[in-house]
Amino acid sequence: MMQIPLATYRIQFHAGFNFQAAQAIVPYLAELGISDLYASPIFTARTGSTHGYDSVNPSEINPELGGAAGFEALSIDLKHHRIGWLQDIVPNHMAFDSQNYMLVDVLENGPDSHYRDFFDIDWNHYYGGIKGRVLAPFLGKFYGDCLESGELQLKYTQSGLSINYYNLCFPLRIESYSHVLMYDLARLREKLGRNHPNFVKLLGALYMLKYIPSGEEGRERYDQILFIKRMLWELWNDSPEVKQFIEENIQVFNGEPGNSESFNLLDSLLSEQFFRLSYWKVGNEELNYRRFFTVNELISLRVEDEKVFDATHRFILEQVSQGKFTGLRVDHIDGLYNPVQYISRIREHSPDVYLIVEKILEPHEELPLNWSIQGTTGYDFMSKVNGLFCQQANQLDFSAVYYQFIGNSTPCEALIDENKRLIIGKHMAGDIDNLAHLLKQISDRYRYASDFTMYGLKRALVEILTLFPVYRTYISQEGARKADQELIRQVIEEAKENIPNFINELCFIEKFLSLEFDDRLTEEDKDQWLHFIMRLQQFTGPLMAKGVEDTVMYVYNRLLSLNEVGSNPGEFGVSAEDFHTFNQNRCTQWPHAMNATATHDTKRGEDVRTRLNVLSELPEVAYQRLHSTSTMAAQVALAAQVKQLIMTHFSPRYAPGNAIVLDDLLAEAKAIFPRTMMAHDFFTYEIPRRQPAELAVAS
């Protein structure tokens, strides 16, 4: 039987507040009337993670939180107090980190990895530098600079050879070990002798490296790699000569800063790996894996693959079946390839679990009714409640105050358009390139589109993505909702008005998004069309999040209480009638959705938003306070400037042991810097007057 939460209490678990700490407050939660503990991700994440959204092992309870034992104890205590457990899960991505054992396996074995299909990687990328390799955009400088400064270090441990960049560790593919182990091998042979057991053992390992199985012989490959690594580790520990030989070779490969030629060996070794290290900004322009938004350190999963779903959700669903998790909260549902399919799979395994999704809805957008869930996490409700306390009648007056103060009357809609284009150009250019290349491959096979250029297709895509008014549509092989069809029609029409020179490209893309397949298309062609649509839909959400949530909400500051996750800063409040209509629809369609007034994602708490909302009632007072506060801020800034000027100008005398009469110093400073000394009073207040003998200002 489904347990419907009545009142949840969100806990952000981390090493500083673990299961034991939560267990201590369970009686308090029960006394408060809390029905369900609402937990942040609790599966093993990167060491030191404070949020848990950077998972490295979805099948293990995070040891930093107390591990399985701590989880079990807290679960029992919650059940004793009849409190459920609503668990936040992250199906979209994992950490791009050496602690992620599945990703490490991919980096080491490439297409021969058991996990090659787990991550959303394009192994056949059109750029040669990352074809068959995963881009690793984590360097603080250009690759060549990092290499020749000695920041990329070859190391050897029990796990094998690896390339290390500060705290990052990338495993070398086993086939490339021979470059390091065979380098100047004659040196070791002369030292040990050709027939020495340890030298013969090393030769055996080198011989096995030449014949590593691949392809369908996966299990045999892993067994042989394990055997070789054990042999090398035994030699490292049992033979000082072999250990010294390997250490000296590693030192040679690591090169000498200042001698660029000395890094040729390491450069050549890196060129053979299944990863390509690069400057972090490269990830914004050339990328062959899908990220969470624009975060290089979070690599997306292909959870649409049933094998991936099973592997990453088996442990979660076990906790549900055992009654430890009574509810699931799905993070970033819009990032998934097929959200409807994902929800259906959850329901197949756990038909009675309370299931909600993190989904941002625009003011007049509806949640798909065919989703087998209880509703959203409550951003939509929070937006309506907050808007209710914003005085709509004063919108024009308040807007006038804001525009007069900033000296600019650019509306919010224009800023959204401008900043979404900014994000596309600076942070998502690589993602758009990938979409355009996918579209180009399809158009080349279609007689009416074979003349479309990459430039034209990209311009059309940028326009469509920029104009998209919602986080995403949900078009799939099952078809499209009427709401999605109407939205696509509006976007395309507006795009045609904006860029009439690309009307043919826009019409072509419109056929895709409308699922208007020509009769002569093969099933393979239809699958390609559908794949493009599904792919496109995965990027409209990140663009909205980065362009609006993370950019516009920090540059459009008419009333900050409205600049909130799930809200539209251009919408000035909600009428009581609209609020009641919203609640009536919610009760009818999603009676068990979460009704939040704050979440862990909100930028400001309820108290701050409520205080700010009061300003909407008093535009004249807001105008006065705005200008008085601005004047005060300018004085503080000038005071800081004065202090810096005085410190700089009088530095020879402004030293320990030098007694200075403050009035004399300020008088002299005022003569030298007359324009900036209007902050004299503030500066005098900041440094209290003392007698000359007492005033010794430290440098």
XYZ file of C-alpha atoms in Angstrom:
699
model
C 0.000 0.000 0.000
C 1.334 3.437 -0.961
C 2.374 5.722 1.887
C 1.397 9.308 1.040
C 3.549 11.890 2.871
C 1.696 14.460 4.943
C 4.693 16.508 6.053
C 8.293 15.956 4.900
C 11.549 17.077 6.499
C 14.465 17.429 4.097
C 17.879 16.338 5.360
C 21.015 17.085 3.366
C 23.268 14.204 4.399
C 27.059 14.563 4.391
C 30.000 13.560 6.590
C 29.202 16.400 8.994
C 25.581 15.297 9.377
C 25.329 11.550 8.941
C 22.776 8.840 9.749
C 23.690 8.868 13.419
C 23.068 12.625 13.630
C 19.706 12.152 11.912
C 18.825 9.325 14.284
C 19.275 11.696 17.208
C 16.524 14.004 15.947
C 13.986 11.328 14.956
C 11.943 11.771 18.199
C 11.913 15.516 17.558
C 10.683 14.956 13.979
C 7.931 12.678 15.251
C 6.879 15.289 17.798
C 6.757 17.906 15.034
C 4.328 15.722 13.122
C 6.718 14.828 10.313
C 5.387 11.866 8.335
C 8.402 11.296 6.055
C 12.111 11.955 6.156
C 13.088 13.472 2.789
C 16.678 12.378 2.170
C 19.296 13.783 -0.184
C 21.167 11.136 -2.254
C 22.760 8.654 0.169
C 24.643 6.374 -2.218
C 28.429 6.463 -2.342
C 29.569 9.771 -3.800
C 32.955 11.398 -4.292
C 34.925 11.628 -1.066
C 33.912 14.746 0.830
C 30.761 15.376 -1.191
C 28.388 17.705 0.632
C 25.339 16.960 -1.528
C 25.526 13.411 -2.916
C 24.574 14.263 -6.503
C 28.053 13.194 -7.669
C 27.559 9.458 -7.190
C 30.344 6.966 -7.896
C 28.572 3.764 -6.816
C 24.756 3.490 -6.963
C 24.838 0.064 -5.322
C 26.367 1.078 -2.008
C 25.339 3.252 0.925
C 27.872 6.054 1.374
C 30.408 5.019 4.085
C 30.862 8.691 5.010
C 27.225 8.776 6.107
C 27.514 5.656 8.240
C 27.368 2.926 5.634
C 24.888 0.056 5.573
C 24.878 -0.328 9.375
C 24.055 3.333 9.983
C 21.376 3.264 7.290
C 19.794 0.164 8.824
C 19.761 1.689 12.323
C 18.151 4.918 11.108
C 15.607 2.981 9.044
C 14.563 0.902 12.057
C 14.260 4.008 14.230
C 12.112 5.774 11.634
C 9.794 2.769 11.348
C 9.462 2.679 15.117
C 8.197 6.270 15.005
C 6.039 5.530 11.931
C 8.024 7.924 9.748
C 8.501 7.035 6.072
C 11.617 7.556 3.947
C 11.358 9.615 0.733
C 14.625 9.081 -1.134
C 16.140 11.444 -3.710
C 17.612 9.420 -6.623
C 19.776 10.629 -9.521
C 19.259 8.561 -12.696
C 20.694 11.136 -15.105
C 24.384 11.267 -14.205
C 27.348 10.185 -12.100
C 30.688 11.750 -11.201
C 33.416 11.866 -13.848
C 35.994 10.774 -11.309
C 38.559 8.054 -10.656
C 36.408 6.880 -7.728
C 33.706 5.911 -10.239
C 34.712 2.285 -10.841
C 32.431 1.868 -13.859
C 33.854 4.932 -15.604
C 37.421 3.929 -14.719
C 36.767 0.605 -16.416
C 35.607 2.481 -19.534
C 38.672 4.741 -19.513
C 40.950 1.713 -19.206
C 39.242 -0.684 -21.608
C 37.346 1.549 -24.010
C 35.026 -0.426 -26.306
C 36.038 -3.669 -24.548
C 34.703 -2.436 -21.190
C 31.718 -4.162 -19.627
C 30.362 -0.639 -19.068
C 31.006 0.798 -22.543
C 27.286 1.467 -23.080
C 26.578 2.816 -19.592
C 27.666 6.393 -20.218
C 26.328 8.778 -22.847
C 29.519 8.847 -24.939
C 29.794 9.279 -28.698
C 32.651 6.920 -29.583
C 32.331 7.782 -33.291
C 32.643 11.528 -32.954
C 33.347 13.486 -36.125
C 36.444 15.154 -34.612
C 39.430 12.849 -35.001
C 40.994 13.890 -31.702
C 38.116 12.387 -29.706
C 37.006 9.627 -32.047
C 37.254 6.403 -30.070
C 38.282 8.399 -26.990
C 36.471 10.202 -24.181
C 37.245 13.880 -23.790
C 38.495 14.643 -20.272
C 38.292 18.458 -20.002
C 39.803 19.002 -16.575
C 43.145 20.745 -17.130
C 43.676 24.238 -15.767
C 45.829 25.195 -18.761
C 46.250 24.071 -22.337
C 47.298 20.437 -22.620
C 50.773 21.257 -23.964
C 51.460 23.699 -21.130
C 50.355 21.185 -18.488
C 52.435 18.464 -20.104
C 55.662 20.466 -20.367
C 55.312 21.992 -16.899
C 55.353 18.499 -15.425
C 51.812 18.661 -14.059
C 50.837 15.406 -15.801
C 52.575 12.631 -13.920
C 52.884 8.954 -14.816
C 52.634 6.812 -11.668
C 52.519 3.137 -10.751
C 50.504 1.538 -7.941
C 48.935 -1.843 -7.278
C 46.077 -0.806 -9.590
C 48.517 -0.318 -12.424
C 49.935 2.574 -14.426
C 48.053 5.841 -14.438
C 48.277 9.475 -15.476
C 47.768 11.840 -12.572
C 46.820 15.510 -12.564
C 46.690 16.744 -8.983
C 43.853 14.715 -7.394
C 42.667 13.262 -10.720
C 43.821 9.786 -11.745
C 43.313 8.241 -15.204
C 44.167 4.556 -15.804
C 46.312 3.599 -18.790
C 44.989 1.013 -21.205
C 46.820 -2.244 -20.583
C 48.106 -2.471 -24.178
C 50.209 0.674 -23.652
C 52.101 -0.705 -20.630
C 54.686 -2.174 -22.985
C 55.938 1.335 -23.926
C 56.949 1.965 -20.330
C 58.154 -1.549 -19.485
C 60.147 -2.111 -22.678
C 61.859 1.260 -22.678
C 65.625 0.619 -22.504
C 64.956 -2.982 -21.481
C 68.596 -3.841 -22.225
C 69.551 -1.867 -19.130
C 67.682 -4.313 -16.882
C 68.894 -7.340 -18.843
C 72.524 -6.291 -18.327
C 71.913 -5.753 -14.632
C 70.052 -9.015 -13.900
C 71.188 -11.281 -16.680
C 69.098 -12.816 -19.462
C 68.180 -15.929 -17.458
C 67.387 -14.309 -14.131
C 63.937 -15.531 -12.931
C 62.637 -12.009 -12.390
C 63.757 -10.869 -15.823
C 62.172 -13.941 -17.398
C 58.977 -13.239 -15.441
C 58.923 -9.675 -16.759
C 59.420 -10.953 -20.311
C 56.457 -13.253 -19.756
C 54.287 -10.313 -18.759
C 55.474 -8.367 -21.812
C 54.657 -11.313 -24.066
C 51.135 -11.523 -22.621
C 50.660 -7.790 -23.243
C 51.008 -8.452 -26.982
C 48.061 -10.808 -27.016
C 45.363 -9.202 -24.884
C 41.959 -10.563 -25.954
C 39.322 -8.094 -27.117
C 35.822 -8.046 -28.521
C 33.597 -10.915 -27.481
C 36.326 -12.498 -25.366
C 35.511 -10.030 -22.590
C 35.821 -12.315 -19.577
C 39.102 -13.736 -20.854
C 40.418 -10.200 -21.365
C 39.647 -9.190 -17.787
C 41.227 -12.382 -16.417
C 44.411 -11.821 -18.394
C 44.669 -8.170 -17.377
C 44.263 -9.144 -13.725
C 46.945 -11.815 -14.108
C 49.414 -9.394 -15.722
C 48.838 -6.748 -13.055
C 49.449 -9.300 -10.307
C 52.700 -10.420 -11.955
C 53.934 -6.820 -12.232
C 52.985 -6.025 -8.644
C 54.821 -9.122 -7.409
C 57.920 -8.084 -9.357
C 57.645 -4.565 -7.957
C 57.600 -5.898 -4.389
C 59.965 -8.878 -4.757
C 62.659 -7.480 -7.033
C 64.412 -4.222 -6.088
C 66.055 -4.233 -9.526
C 62.751 -4.401 -11.408
C 61.235 -1.778 -9.113
C 64.182 0.547 -9.728
C 63.950 -0.096 -13.483
C 60.255 0.838 -13.577
C 60.783 3.893 -11.356
C 63.613 5.144 -13.581
C 61.518 4.647 -16.710
C 58.607 6.506 -15.154
C 60.980 9.353 -14.329
C 62.153 9.454 -17.954
C 58.567 9.484 -19.266
C 57.626 12.304 -16.873
C 60.191 14.536 -18.571
C 62.087 17.590 -17.391
C 60.369 20.994 -17.248
C 62.229 23.331 -19.558
C 63.149 20.542 -21.985
C 60.170 20.137 -24.305
C 61.722 17.184 -26.155
C 61.820 15.196 -22.925
C 58.011 15.024 -22.907
C 57.686 13.312 -26.280
C 57.454 9.858 -24.715
C 54.650 10.857 -22.353
C 52.835 12.730 -25.114
C 52.988 9.664 -27.358
C 51.787 7.442 -24.512
C 48.806 9.725 -23.832
C 47.833 9.733 -27.510
C 47.095 5.986 -27.275
C 44.670 6.178 -24.358
C 40.883 5.879 -24.397
C 40.688 9.379 -22.923
C 41.982 12.704 -24.149
C 43.031 15.228 -21.526
C 42.253 18.832 -22.425
C 41.874 22.345 -21.095
C 38.555 22.552 -19.227
C 37.108 25.162 -21.593
C 37.381 22.757 -24.521
C 34.384 20.933 -23.054
C 32.187 23.912 -23.896
C 33.057 23.774 -27.595
C 34.092 20.219 -28.470
C 32.538 17.437 -26.459
C 31.656 13.789 -27.007
C 29.833 12.983 -23.787
C 26.636 14.429 -22.356
C 27.068 16.372 -19.145
C 24.672 17.422 -16.414
C 23.926 20.959 -17.617
C 27.418 22.379 -18.311
C 29.293 20.620 -15.505
C 32.274 18.708 -16.928
C 32.651 16.689 -13.717
C 29.223 15.041 -14.104
C 28.864 12.522 -16.943
C 25.407 11.394 -18.004
C 24.118 7.834 -18.018
C 22.204 6.020 -20.766
C 19.490 4.933 -18.361
C 17.169 4.314 -21.326
C 19.210 1.138 -21.888
C 17.492 -1.525 -19.786
C 20.839 -3.038 -18.805
C 21.972 0.330 -17.435
C 18.656 0.878 -15.655
C 18.859 -2.521 -13.977
C 22.465 -2.064 -12.860
C 21.960 1.435 -11.455
C 18.524 0.847 -9.888
C 18.727 -2.710 -8.554
C 19.885 -1.603 -5.105
C 17.371 1.268 -4.945
C 14.459 -0.999 -5.841
C 15.608 -3.566 -3.271
C 15.284 -0.917 -0.555
C 11.788 -0.137 -1.818
C 10.755 -3.801 -1.789
C 12.096 -4.155 1.754
C 10.034 -1.170 2.892
C 13.051 0.990 3.749
C 12.254 3.527 1.036
C 8.558 4.398 0.996
C 8.913 7.060 -1.668
C 11.252 8.113 -4.492
C 12.025 11.590 -5.746
C 13.504 11.529 -9.276
C 16.111 14.220 -9.864
C 16.237 16.058 -13.229
C 13.641 13.937 -15.037
C 13.941 16.222 -18.084
C 17.515 15.095 -18.695
C 16.477 11.542 -19.511
C 16.192 10.259 -23.076
C 12.679 8.911 -22.491
C 11.113 10.060 -19.189
C 7.859 8.159 -19.776
C 9.720 4.886 -20.327
C 11.798 5.501 -17.196
C 8.729 6.110 -15.033
C 7.082 2.977 -16.432
C 10.101 0.874 -15.502
C 10.047 2.196 -11.947
C 6.359 1.359 -11.744
C 6.879 -2.163 -13.121
C 9.214 -2.945 -10.229
C 7.551 -0.821 -7.537
C 3.857 -0.285 -8.314
C 3.029 1.031 -4.833
C 5.935 3.391 -4.199
C 5.145 7.085 -3.787
C 6.824 8.621 -6.848
C 7.448 12.301 -7.569
C 9.679 14.036 -10.106
C 11.755 17.192 -10.053
C 10.100 19.094 -12.862
C 9.966 22.832 -13.489
C 6.701 23.925 -15.099
C 6.251 27.303 -16.728
C 3.235 29.385 -15.554
C 0.737 27.919 -18.042
C 2.339 24.519 -18.595
C 0.726 21.258 -17.494
C 2.434 18.105 -16.259
C 1.792 15.186 -18.690
C -1.259 13.322 -17.416
C -0.007 9.966 -18.707
C 2.872 9.896 -16.230
C 2.298 7.249 -13.568
C 3.487 9.467 -10.720
C 2.018 11.384 -7.792
C 3.217 14.755 -9.093
C 6.115 17.194 -8.851
C 8.407 18.178 -5.987
C 6.452 21.411 -5.533
C 8.293 24.193 -7.387
C 5.014 25.045 -9.144
C 3.064 25.312 -5.872
C 5.824 27.383 -4.269
C 5.752 29.827 -7.202
C 1.998 30.321 -6.891
C 2.073 30.814 -3.117
C 4.918 33.296 -3.382
C 3.183 35.161 -6.211
C 0.039 35.477 -4.125
C 1.918 37.835 -1.771
C 3.144 40.038 -4.598
C 0.828 42.985 -5.321
C -0.024 42.659 -9.001
C -1.750 46.054 -9.120
C 1.589 47.806 -8.577
C 3.433 46.102 -11.412
C 3.716 49.200 -13.645
C 4.804 51.474 -10.779
C 7.318 48.968 -9.461
C 8.709 48.328 -12.933
C 9.103 52.078 -13.439
C 11.099 52.336 -10.200
C 13.361 49.487 -11.268
C 13.950 50.683 -14.829
C 14.605 54.253 -13.699
C 17.145 53.084 -11.153
C 19.136 50.880 -13.567
C 18.777 53.329 -16.462
C 17.567 50.593 -18.763
C 14.120 49.327 -19.717
C 15.050 45.981 -21.273
C 12.161 43.585 -20.490
C 12.727 40.192 -18.908
C 11.746 38.341 -22.099
C 14.495 40.106 -24.056
C 17.054 39.228 -21.373
C 16.000 35.576 -21.506
C 16.511 35.532 -25.275
C 19.854 37.310 -25.004
C 21.224 35.133 -22.236
C 20.085 31.830 -23.734
C 22.059 32.800 -26.841
C 24.990 33.686 -24.590
C 24.893 30.254 -22.942
C 24.692 28.521 -26.325
C 27.724 30.430 -27.575
C 29.908 30.199 -24.468
C 28.934 26.999 -22.706
C 26.912 24.721 -24.992
C 28.520 25.235 -28.392
C 29.810 21.659 -28.385
C 26.373 20.254 -27.596
C 24.775 22.279 -30.412
C 27.530 21.177 -32.804
C 26.771 17.557 -31.992
C 23.063 18.078 -32.651
C 23.807 19.855 -35.924
C 26.103 17.071 -37.118
C 23.461 14.481 -36.288
C 20.917 16.485 -38.275
C 23.374 16.898 -41.151
C 23.894 13.133 -41.385
C 20.136 12.698 -41.759
C 19.614 15.592 -44.168
C 22.316 14.263 -46.507
C 20.158 11.164 -47.050
C 17.053 13.187 -47.863
C 16.746 14.631 -51.384
C 15.036 17.858 -50.335
C 17.574 18.596 -47.612
C 20.879 17.400 -49.060
C 21.922 20.983 -49.883
C 21.533 22.206 -46.331
C 24.863 23.280 -44.883
C 26.124 22.842 -41.347
C 25.945 26.597 -40.913
C 22.299 26.763 -41.952
C 21.234 23.810 -39.827
C 23.067 25.198 -36.823
C 21.485 28.644 -37.212
C 18.048 27.054 -37.337
C 18.745 24.899 -34.278
C 20.048 27.836 -32.254
C 16.931 29.842 -33.061
C 14.575 27.007 -32.097
C 16.404 26.246 -28.857
C 16.514 29.919 -27.895
C 12.793 30.409 -28.474
C 11.763 27.262 -26.607
C 9.481 28.606 -23.821
C 9.477 25.465 -21.627
C 12.096 23.090 -20.263
C 11.211 20.338 -22.707
C 8.616 18.536 -24.764
C 7.958 14.790 -24.534
C 7.775 13.606 -28.130
C 8.537 9.892 -28.548
C 7.705 6.886 -30.692
C 4.268 6.965 -29.051
C 3.638 10.389 -30.589
C 3.263 13.916 -29.213
C 0.781 15.609 -26.914
C -1.401 18.348 -28.379
C 0.307 20.831 -26.054
C 3.712 19.838 -27.444
C 2.484 20.052 -31.040
C 1.100 23.536 -30.479
C 4.294 24.656 -28.762
C 6.426 23.394 -31.663
C 4.185 25.205 -34.138
C 4.519 28.501 -32.255
C 8.294 28.190 -31.905
C 8.797 27.425 -35.595
C 6.541 30.300 -36.683
C 8.450 32.754 -34.515
C 11.766 31.376 -35.744
C 10.659 31.884 -39.365
C 9.957 35.534 -38.584
C 13.342 35.981 -36.904
C 15.507 34.252 -39.531
C 13.554 34.179 -42.817
C 16.703 33.285 -44.783
C 16.665 29.853 -43.131
C 13.005 29.036 -43.630
C 13.804 25.823 -45.551
C 15.937 24.476 -42.716
C 13.237 25.401 -40.197
C 10.560 23.640 -42.228
C 12.748 20.555 -42.404
C 13.237 20.499 -38.616
C 9.508 21.146 -38.158
C 8.770 17.916 -40.053
C 11.028 16.103 -37.583
C 9.419 17.548 -34.491
C 5.927 16.929 -35.902
C 6.783 13.285 -36.707
C 5.712 13.830 -40.316
C 7.496 10.821 -41.812
C 7.511 10.459 -45.593
C 6.130 7.180 -46.887
C 9.382 6.291 -48.615
C 11.447 6.516 -45.422
C 12.855 3.202 -44.223
C 12.462 2.083 -40.621
C 16.141 2.862 -40.107
C 15.592 6.426 -41.350
C 12.590 6.830 -39.060
C 14.651 5.619 -36.116
C 17.307 8.219 -36.970
C 14.684 10.968 -37.119
C 13.271 9.895 -33.786
C 16.731 9.693 -32.236
C 17.421 13.288 -33.274
C 14.146 14.450 -31.686
C 14.827 12.595 -28.442
C 18.364 13.984 -28.383
C 17.245 17.540 -29.008
C 14.784 17.342 -26.119
C 17.602 16.457 -23.704
C 19.249 19.854 -24.243
C 16.333 22.286 -24.059
C 16.179 21.854 -20.266
C 19.863 22.555 -19.555
C 19.646 25.656 -21.758
C 16.631 26.958 -19.835
C 18.313 26.216 -16.512
C 21.585 27.917 -17.389
C 20.065 30.772 -19.384
C 17.257 31.675 -16.994
C 17.843 30.188 -13.522
C 21.599 30.735 -13.454
C 21.871 33.920 -15.527
C 18.718 36.013 -16.000
C 17.730 35.611 -12.343
C 20.991 37.342 -11.439
C 20.757 40.218 -13.907
C 17.018 40.980 -13.874
C 16.399 42.215 -10.326
C 13.025 43.939 -10.394
C 11.811 42.023 -7.326
C 14.201 39.361 -6.062
C 11.525 37.318 -4.322
C 10.256 36.360 -7.798
C 13.676 35.210 -8.987
C 13.215 31.668 -7.786
C 13.574 28.135 -9.135
C 10.305 27.239 -10.832
C 9.194 30.878 -11.074
C 9.183 33.350 -13.938
C 10.800 36.664 -12.882
C 8.844 38.406 -15.636
C 5.522 37.435 -14.046
C 4.662 39.952 -11.329
C 2.545 38.049 -8.843
C -0.516 35.811 -9.012
C -4.150 36.797 -8.485
C -6.250 35.089 -5.816
C -8.508 33.770 -8.550
C -5.612 32.190 -10.450
C -4.253 30.738 -7.216
C -7.568 29.049 -6.429
C -7.906 27.763 -9.994
C -4.401 26.293 -9.761
C -5.248 24.520 -6.495
C -8.519 23.167 -7.831
C -6.756 21.689 -10.861
C -4.041 20.295 -8.630
C -6.561 18.601 -6.349
C -8.288 17.080 -9.352
C -5.225 15.916 -11.297
C -2.370 15.588 -8.788
C -3.873 15.388 -5.291
C -0.758 13.824 -3.779
C 1.906 16.089 -5.316
C 4.301 17.817 -2.942
C 3.293 21.351 -1.927
C 6.549 23.041 -1.013
C 7.250 26.609 0.050
C 11.016 26.025 0.048
C 13.355 23.307 -1.224
C 17.083 22.629 -1.092
C 17.291 24.319 -4.528
C 15.595 27.598 -3.628
C 17.764 30.692 -3.704
C 16.016 32.332 -0.737
C 13.958 31.081 2.183
C 10.294 31.837 2.815
C 11.074 34.554 5.373
C 13.342 36.499 3.010
C 10.902 36.201 0.117
C 8.027 37.352 2.327
C 9.938 40.450 3.445
C 10.849 41.280 -0.137
C 7.249 40.823 -1.245
C 6.212 43.626 1.110
C 8.058 46.025 -1.196
C 5.553 45.250 -3.962
C 2.909 46.919 -1.768
C 4.981 50.109 -1.389
C 6.657 51.146 -4.647
C 7.269 54.718 -3.392
C 8.964 53.473 -0.224
C 10.927 50.990 -2.306
C 12.113 53.871 -4.498
C 13.286 55.910 -1.486
C 15.014 52.985 0.200
C 16.628 51.913 -3.040
C 18.272 55.298 -3.508
C 19.300 55.732 0.128
C 20.827 52.254 0.206
C 22.574 52.909 -3.098
C 24.074 56.138 -1.715
C 25.256 54.343 1.412
C 26.828 51.573 -0.692
C 28.641 54.173 -2.789
C 30.021 55.781 0.373
C 31.264 52.438 1.652
C 32.933 51.765 -1.694
C 34.567 55.193 -1.668
C 35.741 54.672 1.893
C 37.441 51.456 0.860
C 39.070 53.311 -2.033
C 40.303 56.074 0.293
C 41.738 53.552 2.693
C 43.589 51.814 -0.128
C 44.928 55.097 -1.490
C 46.156 56.170 1.934
C 47.738 52.791 2.587
C 49.506 52.977 -0.772
C 50.549 56.641 -0.724
C 51.710 56.722 2.855
C 53.202 53.228 2.949
C 56.704 54.366 4.086
C 55.190 56.038 7.175
C 52.212 53.680 7.597
C 54.280 51.027 9.361
C 54.534 49.434 12.827
C 56.034 51.781 15.394
C 55.334 54.970 13.426
C 53.024 57.252 15.382
C 50.767 59.281 13.075
C 48.284 61.927 14.035
C 45.113 60.801 12.227
C 43.773 64.330 11.632
C 47.053 65.363 10.008
C 47.109 62.250 7.820
C 43.511 62.754 6.691
C 44.056 66.437 6.001
C 47.072 65.643 3.850
C 45.163 62.839 2.083
C 42.246 65.191 1.403
C 44.588 67.667 -0.246
C 46.071 64.939 -2.453
C 42.813 63.095 -3.200
C 40.099 65.777 -2.995
C 37.490 63.926 -5.058
C 37.599 60.706 -3.082
C 37.690 62.288 0.369
C 33.909 62.735 0.432
C 34.040 59.476 2.397
C 36.070 61.235 5.107
C 33.412 60.852 7.782
C 32.999 57.122 7.163
C 36.753 56.584 7.183
C 37.114 58.533 10.412
C 34.427 56.362 11.963
C 36.178 53.180 10.793
C 39.511 54.148 12.428
C 38.771 55.685 15.848
C 40.847 58.662 16.906
C 43.563 58.106 19.483
C 46.291 60.206 21.050
C 49.392 60.555 18.844
C 51.484 58.382 21.128
C 48.887 55.581 20.964
C 48.373 55.514 17.215
C 50.636 52.911 15.655
C 48.965 51.466 12.596
C 50.119 48.052 11.425
C 50.989 47.615 7.759
